[in-house]
JSON list of C-alpha atoms and ligand atoms in Angstrom, two decimals:
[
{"chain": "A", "resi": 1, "resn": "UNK", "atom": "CA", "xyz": [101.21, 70.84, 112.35]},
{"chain": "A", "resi": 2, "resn": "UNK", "atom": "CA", "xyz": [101.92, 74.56, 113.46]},
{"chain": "A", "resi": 3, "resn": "UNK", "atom": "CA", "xyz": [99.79, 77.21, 114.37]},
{"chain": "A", "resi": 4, "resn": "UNK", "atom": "CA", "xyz": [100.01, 79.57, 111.24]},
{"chain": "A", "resi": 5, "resn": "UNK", "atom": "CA", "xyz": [98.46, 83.03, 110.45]},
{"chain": "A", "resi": 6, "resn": "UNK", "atom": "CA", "xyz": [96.60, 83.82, 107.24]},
{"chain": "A", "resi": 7, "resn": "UNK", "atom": "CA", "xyz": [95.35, 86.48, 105.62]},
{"chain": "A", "resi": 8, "resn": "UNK", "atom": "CA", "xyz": [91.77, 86.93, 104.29]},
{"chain": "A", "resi": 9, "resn": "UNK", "atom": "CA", "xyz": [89.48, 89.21, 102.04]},
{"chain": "A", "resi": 10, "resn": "UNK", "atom": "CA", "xyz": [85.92, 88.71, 101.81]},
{"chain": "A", "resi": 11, "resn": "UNK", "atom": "CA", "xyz": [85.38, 90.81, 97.98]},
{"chain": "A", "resi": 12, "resn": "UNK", "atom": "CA", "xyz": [83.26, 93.43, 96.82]},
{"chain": "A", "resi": 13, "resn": "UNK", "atom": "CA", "xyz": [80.76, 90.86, 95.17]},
{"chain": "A", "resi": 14, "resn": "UNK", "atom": "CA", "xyz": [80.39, 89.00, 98.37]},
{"chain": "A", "resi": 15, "resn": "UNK", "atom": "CA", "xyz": [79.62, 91.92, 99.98]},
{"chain": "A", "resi": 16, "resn": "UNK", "atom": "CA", "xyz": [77.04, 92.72, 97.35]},
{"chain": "A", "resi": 17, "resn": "UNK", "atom": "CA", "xyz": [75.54, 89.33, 97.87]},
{"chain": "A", "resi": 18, "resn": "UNK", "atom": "CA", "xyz": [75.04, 90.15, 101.75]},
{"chain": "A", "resi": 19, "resn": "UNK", "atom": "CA", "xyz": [76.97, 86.66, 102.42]},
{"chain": "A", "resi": 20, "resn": "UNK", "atom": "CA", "xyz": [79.45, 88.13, 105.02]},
{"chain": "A", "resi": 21, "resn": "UNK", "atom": "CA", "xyz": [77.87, 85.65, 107.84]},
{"chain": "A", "resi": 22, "resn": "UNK", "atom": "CA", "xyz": [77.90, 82.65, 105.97]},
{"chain": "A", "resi": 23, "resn": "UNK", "atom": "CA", "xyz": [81.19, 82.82, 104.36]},
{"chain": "A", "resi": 24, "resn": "UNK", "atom": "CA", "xyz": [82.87, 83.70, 108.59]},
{"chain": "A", "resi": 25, "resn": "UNK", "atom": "CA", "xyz": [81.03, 80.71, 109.78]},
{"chain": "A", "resi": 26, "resn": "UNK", "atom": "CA", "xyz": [83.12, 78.78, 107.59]},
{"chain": "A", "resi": 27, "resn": "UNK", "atom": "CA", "xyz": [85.84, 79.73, 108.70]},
{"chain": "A", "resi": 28, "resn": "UNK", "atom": "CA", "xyz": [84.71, 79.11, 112.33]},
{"chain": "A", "resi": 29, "resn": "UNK", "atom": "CA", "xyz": [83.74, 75.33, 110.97]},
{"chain": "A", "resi": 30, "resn": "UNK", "atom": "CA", "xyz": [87.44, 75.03, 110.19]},
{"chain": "A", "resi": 31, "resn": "UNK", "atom": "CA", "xyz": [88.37, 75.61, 113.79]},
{"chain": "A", "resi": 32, "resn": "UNK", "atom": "CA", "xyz": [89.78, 78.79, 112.34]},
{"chain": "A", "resi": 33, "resn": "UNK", "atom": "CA", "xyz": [89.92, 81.75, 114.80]},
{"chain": "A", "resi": 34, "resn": "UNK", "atom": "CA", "xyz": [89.61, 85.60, 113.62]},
{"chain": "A", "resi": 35, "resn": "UNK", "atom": "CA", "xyz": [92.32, 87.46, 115.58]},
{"chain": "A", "resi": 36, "resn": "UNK", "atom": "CA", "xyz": [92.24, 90.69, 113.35]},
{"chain": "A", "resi": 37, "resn": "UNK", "atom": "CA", "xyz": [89.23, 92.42, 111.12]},
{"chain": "A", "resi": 38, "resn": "UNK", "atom": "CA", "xyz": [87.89, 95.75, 109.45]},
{"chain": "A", "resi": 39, "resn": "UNK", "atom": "CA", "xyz": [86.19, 97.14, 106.44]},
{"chain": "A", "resi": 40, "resn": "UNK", "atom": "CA", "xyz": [87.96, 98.75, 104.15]},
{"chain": "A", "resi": 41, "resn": "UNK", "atom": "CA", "xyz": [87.52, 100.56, 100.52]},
{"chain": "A", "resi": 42, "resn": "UNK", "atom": "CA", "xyz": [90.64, 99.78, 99.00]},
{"chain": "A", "resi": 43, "resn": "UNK", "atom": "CA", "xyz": [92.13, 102.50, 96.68]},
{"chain": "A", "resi": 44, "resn": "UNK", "atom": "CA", "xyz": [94.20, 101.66, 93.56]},
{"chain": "A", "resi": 45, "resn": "UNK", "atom": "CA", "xyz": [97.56, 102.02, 94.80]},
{"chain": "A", "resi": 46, "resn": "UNK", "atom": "CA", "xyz": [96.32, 99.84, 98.21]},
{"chain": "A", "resi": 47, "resn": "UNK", "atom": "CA", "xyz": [94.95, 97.34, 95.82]},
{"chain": "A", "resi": 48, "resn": "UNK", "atom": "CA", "xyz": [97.79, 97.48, 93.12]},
{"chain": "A", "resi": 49, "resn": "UNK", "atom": "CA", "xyz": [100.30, 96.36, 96.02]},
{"chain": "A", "resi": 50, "resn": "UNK", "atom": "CA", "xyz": [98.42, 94.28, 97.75]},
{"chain": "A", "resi": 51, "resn": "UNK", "atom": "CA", "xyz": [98.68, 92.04, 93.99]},
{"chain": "A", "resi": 52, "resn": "UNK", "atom": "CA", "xyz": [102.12, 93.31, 93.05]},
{"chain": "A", "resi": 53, "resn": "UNK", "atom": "CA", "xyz": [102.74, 89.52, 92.62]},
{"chain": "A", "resi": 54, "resn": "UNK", "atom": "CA", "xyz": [100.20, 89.83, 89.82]},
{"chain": "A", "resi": 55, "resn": "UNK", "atom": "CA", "xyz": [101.69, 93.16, 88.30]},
{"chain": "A", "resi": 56, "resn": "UNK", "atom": "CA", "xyz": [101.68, 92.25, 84.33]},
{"chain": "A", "resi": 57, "resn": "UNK", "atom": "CA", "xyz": [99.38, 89.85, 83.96]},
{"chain": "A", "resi": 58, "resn": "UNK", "atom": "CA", "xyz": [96.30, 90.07, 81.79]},
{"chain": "A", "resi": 59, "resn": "UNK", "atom": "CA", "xyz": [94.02, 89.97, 84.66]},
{"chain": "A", "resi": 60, "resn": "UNK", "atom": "CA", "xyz": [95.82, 92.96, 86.48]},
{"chain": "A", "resi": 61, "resn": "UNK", "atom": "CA", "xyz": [94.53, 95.85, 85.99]},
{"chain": "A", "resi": 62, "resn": "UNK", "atom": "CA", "xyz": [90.49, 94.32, 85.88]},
{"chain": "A", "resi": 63, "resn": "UNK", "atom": "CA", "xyz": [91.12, 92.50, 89.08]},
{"chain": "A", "resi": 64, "resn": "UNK", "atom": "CA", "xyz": [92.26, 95.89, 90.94]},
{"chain": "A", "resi": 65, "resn": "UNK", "atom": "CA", "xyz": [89.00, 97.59, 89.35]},
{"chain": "A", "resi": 66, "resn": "UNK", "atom": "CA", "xyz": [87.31, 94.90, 90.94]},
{"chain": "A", "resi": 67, "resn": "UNK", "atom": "CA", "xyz": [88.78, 94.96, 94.22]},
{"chain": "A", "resi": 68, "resn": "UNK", "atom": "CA", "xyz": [88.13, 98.88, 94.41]},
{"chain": "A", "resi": 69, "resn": "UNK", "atom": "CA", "xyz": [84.39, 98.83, 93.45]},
{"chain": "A", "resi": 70, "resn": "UNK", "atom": "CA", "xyz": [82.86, 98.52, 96.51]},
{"chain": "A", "resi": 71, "resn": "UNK", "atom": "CA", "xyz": [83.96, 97.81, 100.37]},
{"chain": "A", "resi": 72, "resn": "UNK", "atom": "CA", "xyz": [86.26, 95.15, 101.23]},
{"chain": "A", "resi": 73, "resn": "UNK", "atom": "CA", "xyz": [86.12, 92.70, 104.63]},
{"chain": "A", "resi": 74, "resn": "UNK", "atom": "CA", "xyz": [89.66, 92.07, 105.51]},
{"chain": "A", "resi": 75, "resn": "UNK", "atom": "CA", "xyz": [90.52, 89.75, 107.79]},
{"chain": "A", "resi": 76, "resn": "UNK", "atom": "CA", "xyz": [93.54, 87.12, 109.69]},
{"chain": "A", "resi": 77, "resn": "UNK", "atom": "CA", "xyz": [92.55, 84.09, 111.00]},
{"chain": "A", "resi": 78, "resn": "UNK", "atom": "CA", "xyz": [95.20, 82.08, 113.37]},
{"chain": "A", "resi": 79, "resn": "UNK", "atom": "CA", "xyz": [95.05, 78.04, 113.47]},
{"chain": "A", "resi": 80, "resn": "UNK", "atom": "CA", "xyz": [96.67, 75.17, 112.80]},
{"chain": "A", "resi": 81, "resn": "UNK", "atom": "CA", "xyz": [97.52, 74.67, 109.20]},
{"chain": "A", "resi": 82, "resn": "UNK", "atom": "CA", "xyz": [95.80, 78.18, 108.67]},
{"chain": "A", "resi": 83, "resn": "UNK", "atom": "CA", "xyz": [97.20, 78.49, 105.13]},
{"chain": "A", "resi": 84, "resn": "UNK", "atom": "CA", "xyz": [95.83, 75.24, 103.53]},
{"chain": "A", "resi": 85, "resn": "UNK", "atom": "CA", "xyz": [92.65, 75.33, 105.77]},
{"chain": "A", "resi": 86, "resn": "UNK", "atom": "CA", "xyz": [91.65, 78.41, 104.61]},
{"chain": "A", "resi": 87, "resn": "UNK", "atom": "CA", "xyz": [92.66, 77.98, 101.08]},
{"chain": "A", "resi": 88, "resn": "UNK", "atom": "CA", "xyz": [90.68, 74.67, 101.20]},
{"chain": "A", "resi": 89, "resn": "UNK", "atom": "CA", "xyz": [87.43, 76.18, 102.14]},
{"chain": "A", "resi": 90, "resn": "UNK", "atom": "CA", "xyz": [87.38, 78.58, 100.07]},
{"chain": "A", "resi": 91, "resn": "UNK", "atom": "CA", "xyz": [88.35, 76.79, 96.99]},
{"chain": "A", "resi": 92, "resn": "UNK", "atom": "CA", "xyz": [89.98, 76.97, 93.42]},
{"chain": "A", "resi": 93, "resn": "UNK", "atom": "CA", "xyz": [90.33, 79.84, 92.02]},
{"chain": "A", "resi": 94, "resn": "UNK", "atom": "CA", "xyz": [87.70, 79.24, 89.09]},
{"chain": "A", "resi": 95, "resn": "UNK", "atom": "CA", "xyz": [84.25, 79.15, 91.09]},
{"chain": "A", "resi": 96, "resn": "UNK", "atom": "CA", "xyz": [83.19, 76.65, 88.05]},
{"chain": "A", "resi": 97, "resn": "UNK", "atom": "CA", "xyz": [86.58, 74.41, 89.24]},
{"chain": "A", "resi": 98, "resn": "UNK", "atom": "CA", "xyz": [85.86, 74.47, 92.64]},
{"chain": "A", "resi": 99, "resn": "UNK", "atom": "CA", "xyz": [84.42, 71.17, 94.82]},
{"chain": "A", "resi": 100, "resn": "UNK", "atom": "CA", "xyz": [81.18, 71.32, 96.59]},
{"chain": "A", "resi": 101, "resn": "UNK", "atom": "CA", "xyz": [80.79, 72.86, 99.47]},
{"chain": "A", "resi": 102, "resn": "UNK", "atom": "CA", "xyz": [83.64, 75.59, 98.79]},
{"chain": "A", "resi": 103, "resn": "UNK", "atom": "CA", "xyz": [83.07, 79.05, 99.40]},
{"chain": "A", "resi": 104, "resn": "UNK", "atom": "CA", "xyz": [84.18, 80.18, 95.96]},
{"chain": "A", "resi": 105, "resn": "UNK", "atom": "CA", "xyz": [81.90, 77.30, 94.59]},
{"chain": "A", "resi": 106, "resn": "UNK", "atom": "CA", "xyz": [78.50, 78.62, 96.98]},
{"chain": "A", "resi": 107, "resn": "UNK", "atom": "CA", "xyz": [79.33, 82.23, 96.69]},
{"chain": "A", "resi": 108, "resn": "UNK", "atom": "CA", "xyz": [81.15, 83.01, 93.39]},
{"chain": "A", "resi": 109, "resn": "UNK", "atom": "CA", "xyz": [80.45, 84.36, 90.22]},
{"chain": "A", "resi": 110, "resn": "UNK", "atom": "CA", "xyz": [83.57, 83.70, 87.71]},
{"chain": "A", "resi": 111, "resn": "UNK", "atom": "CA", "xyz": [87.42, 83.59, 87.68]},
{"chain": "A", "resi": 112, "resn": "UNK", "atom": "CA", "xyz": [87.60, 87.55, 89.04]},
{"chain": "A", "resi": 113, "resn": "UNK", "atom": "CA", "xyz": [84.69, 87.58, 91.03]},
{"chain": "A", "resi": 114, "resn": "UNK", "atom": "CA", "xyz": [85.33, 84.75, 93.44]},
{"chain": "A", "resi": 115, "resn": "UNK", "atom": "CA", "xyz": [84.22, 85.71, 96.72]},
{"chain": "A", "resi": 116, "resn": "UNK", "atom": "CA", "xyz": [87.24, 85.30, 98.52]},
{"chain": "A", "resi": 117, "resn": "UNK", "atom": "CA", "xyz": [91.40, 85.87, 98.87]},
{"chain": "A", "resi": 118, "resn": "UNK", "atom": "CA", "xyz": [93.36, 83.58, 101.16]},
{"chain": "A", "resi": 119, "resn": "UNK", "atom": "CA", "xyz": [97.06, 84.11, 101.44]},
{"chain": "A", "resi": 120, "resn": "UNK", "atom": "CA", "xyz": [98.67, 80.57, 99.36]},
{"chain": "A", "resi": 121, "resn": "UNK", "atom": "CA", "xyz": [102.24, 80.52, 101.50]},
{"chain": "A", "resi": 122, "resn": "UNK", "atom": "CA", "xyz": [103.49, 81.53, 104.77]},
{"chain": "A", "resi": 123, "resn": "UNK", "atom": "CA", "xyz": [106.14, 83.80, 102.98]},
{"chain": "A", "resi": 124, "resn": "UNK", "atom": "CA", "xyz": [102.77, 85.51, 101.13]},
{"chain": "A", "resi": 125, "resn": "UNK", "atom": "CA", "xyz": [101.06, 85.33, 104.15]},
{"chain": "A", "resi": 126, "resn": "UNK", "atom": "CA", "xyz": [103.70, 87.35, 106.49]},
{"chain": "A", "resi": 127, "resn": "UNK", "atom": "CA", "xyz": [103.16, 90.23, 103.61]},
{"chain": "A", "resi": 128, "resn": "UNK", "atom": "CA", "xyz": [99.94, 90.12, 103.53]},
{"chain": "A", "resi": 129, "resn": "UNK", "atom": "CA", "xyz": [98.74, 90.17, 106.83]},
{"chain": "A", "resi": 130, "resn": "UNK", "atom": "CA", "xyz": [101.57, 93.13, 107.72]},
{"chain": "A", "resi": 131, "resn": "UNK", "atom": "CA", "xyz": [100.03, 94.95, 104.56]},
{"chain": "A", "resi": 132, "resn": "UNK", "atom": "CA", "xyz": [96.69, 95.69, 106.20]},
{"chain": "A", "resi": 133, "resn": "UNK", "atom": "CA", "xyz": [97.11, 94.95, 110.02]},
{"chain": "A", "resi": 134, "resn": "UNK", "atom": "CA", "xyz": [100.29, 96.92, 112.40]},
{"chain": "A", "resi": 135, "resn": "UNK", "atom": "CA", "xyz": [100.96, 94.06, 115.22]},
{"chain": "A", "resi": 136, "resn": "UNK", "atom": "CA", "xyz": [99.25, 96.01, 117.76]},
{"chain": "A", "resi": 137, "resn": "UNK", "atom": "CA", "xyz": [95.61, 94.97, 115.90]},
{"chain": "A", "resi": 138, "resn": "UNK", "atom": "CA", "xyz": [96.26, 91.11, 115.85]},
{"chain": "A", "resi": 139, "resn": "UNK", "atom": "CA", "xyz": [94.60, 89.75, 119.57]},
{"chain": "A", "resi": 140, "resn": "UNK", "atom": "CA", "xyz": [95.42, 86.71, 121.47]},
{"chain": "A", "resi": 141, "resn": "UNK", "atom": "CA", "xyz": [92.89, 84.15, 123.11]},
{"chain": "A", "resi": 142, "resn": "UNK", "atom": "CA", "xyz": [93.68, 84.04, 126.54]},
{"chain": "A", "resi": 143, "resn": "UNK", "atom": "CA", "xyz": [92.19, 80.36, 126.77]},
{"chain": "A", "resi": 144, "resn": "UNK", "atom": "CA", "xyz": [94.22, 79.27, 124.17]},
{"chain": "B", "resi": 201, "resn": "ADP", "atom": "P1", "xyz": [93.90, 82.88, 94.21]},
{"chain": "B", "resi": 201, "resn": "ADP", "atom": "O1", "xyz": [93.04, 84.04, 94.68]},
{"chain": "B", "resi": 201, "resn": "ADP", "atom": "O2", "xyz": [93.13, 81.60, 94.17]},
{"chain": "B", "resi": 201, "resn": "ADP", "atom": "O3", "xyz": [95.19, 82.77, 94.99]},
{"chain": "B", "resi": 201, "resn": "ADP", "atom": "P2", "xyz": [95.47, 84.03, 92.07]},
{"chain": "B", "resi": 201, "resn": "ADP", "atom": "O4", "xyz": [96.44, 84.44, 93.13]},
{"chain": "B", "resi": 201, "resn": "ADP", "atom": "O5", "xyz": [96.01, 83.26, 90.92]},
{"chain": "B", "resi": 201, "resn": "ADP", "atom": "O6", "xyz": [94.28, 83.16, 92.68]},
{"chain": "B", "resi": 201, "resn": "ADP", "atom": "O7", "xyz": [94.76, 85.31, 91.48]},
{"chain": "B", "resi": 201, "resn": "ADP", "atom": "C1", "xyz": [94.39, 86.39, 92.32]},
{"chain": "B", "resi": 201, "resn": "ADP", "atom": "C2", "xyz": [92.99, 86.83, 91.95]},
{"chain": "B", "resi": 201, "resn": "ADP", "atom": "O8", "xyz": [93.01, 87.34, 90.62]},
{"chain": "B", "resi": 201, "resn": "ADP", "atom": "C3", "xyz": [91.94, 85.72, 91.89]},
{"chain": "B", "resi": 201, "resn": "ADP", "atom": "O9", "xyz": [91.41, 85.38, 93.16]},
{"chain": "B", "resi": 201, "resn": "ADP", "atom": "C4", "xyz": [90.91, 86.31, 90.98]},
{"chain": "B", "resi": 201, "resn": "ADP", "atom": "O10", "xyz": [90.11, 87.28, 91.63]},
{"chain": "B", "resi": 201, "resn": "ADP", "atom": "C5", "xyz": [91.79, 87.01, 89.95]},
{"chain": "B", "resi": 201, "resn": "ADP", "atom": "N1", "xyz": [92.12, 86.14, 88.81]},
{"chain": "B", "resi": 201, "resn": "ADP", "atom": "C6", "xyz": [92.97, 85.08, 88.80]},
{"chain": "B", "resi": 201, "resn": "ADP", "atom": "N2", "xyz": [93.03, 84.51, 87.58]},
{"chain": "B", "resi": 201, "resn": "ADP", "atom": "C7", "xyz": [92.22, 85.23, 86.78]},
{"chain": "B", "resi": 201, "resn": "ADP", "atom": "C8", "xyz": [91.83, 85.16, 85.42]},
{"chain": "B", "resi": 201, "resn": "ADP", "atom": "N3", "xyz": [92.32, 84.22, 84.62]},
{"chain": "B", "resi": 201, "resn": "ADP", "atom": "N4", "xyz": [90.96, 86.07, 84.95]},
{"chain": "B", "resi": 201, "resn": "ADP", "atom": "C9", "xyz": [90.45, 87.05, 85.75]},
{"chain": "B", "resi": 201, "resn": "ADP", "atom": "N5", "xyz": [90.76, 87.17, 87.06]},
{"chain": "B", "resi": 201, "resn": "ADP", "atom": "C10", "xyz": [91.62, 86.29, 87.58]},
{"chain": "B", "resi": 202, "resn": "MG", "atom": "MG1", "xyz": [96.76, 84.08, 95.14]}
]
């Protein structure tokens, strides 16, 4: 396995929940380690091309309303198999399709308002990460 960066997005409902803690210390479970963060409130055009891979689909233009109603936590974790790890604890897509235990299954509410983004490819990943974080931002561990 290789040491991999992901990208992540805690979303506006989790926010509203007040679940920030719970939802990091998963991460931390999975031996996942947080090497960039900040708030943000996205604005449409930040949001519209941070899903450009969406861009047409039914979904599109509700999912960016729902990404700019309230204050994002964005975030890149660094770990072995960081992709799948991540994408594992938070979930499928579908809160009522996700296994017990997920993130998406604790903390979600539907299809759109699921808690959570994790970047599905290291392609995907690369983009995302660069989107909202210059080099300069992401730290090294010096024990690692
Ligand atoms: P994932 O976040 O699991 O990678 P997708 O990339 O397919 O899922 O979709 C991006 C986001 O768009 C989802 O996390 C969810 O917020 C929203 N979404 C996906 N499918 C639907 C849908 N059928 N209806 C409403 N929103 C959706
Ligand atoms: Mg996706």
């Amino acid at each position: 396995m290789a040491v991999e960066r992901t990208l992540g997005v805690i979303k506006p409902d989790a926010l509203e929940k007040g679940v920030i803690g719970e939802i990091l210390k998963r991460a931390e479970d999975a031996n996942l380690k947080m090497i960039a963060c900040k708030m943000a409130k996205l604005d449409k055009k930040r949001a519209e091309g941070f899903y450009a891979v969406h861009k047409g689909k039914s979904f599109f233009d509700s999912l960016v309303t729902f990404m700019t109603s309230g204050p994002v936590l964005i975030f890149t974790l660094e770990g072995e198999n960081a992709i799948k790890t991540w994408r594992g604890v938070m979930g499928a897509t579908n809160p009522e399709e996700a296994a017990d235990g997920t993130i998406r299954k604790d903390f979600g509410t539907n299809v759109e308002r699921n808690a959570v983004h994790g970047s599905d490819a290291p392609e995907t990943a690369k983009f995302e990460v660069s989107y909202f974080f210059e080099n300069h931002e992401l730290v090294s561990y010096e024990w690692m």
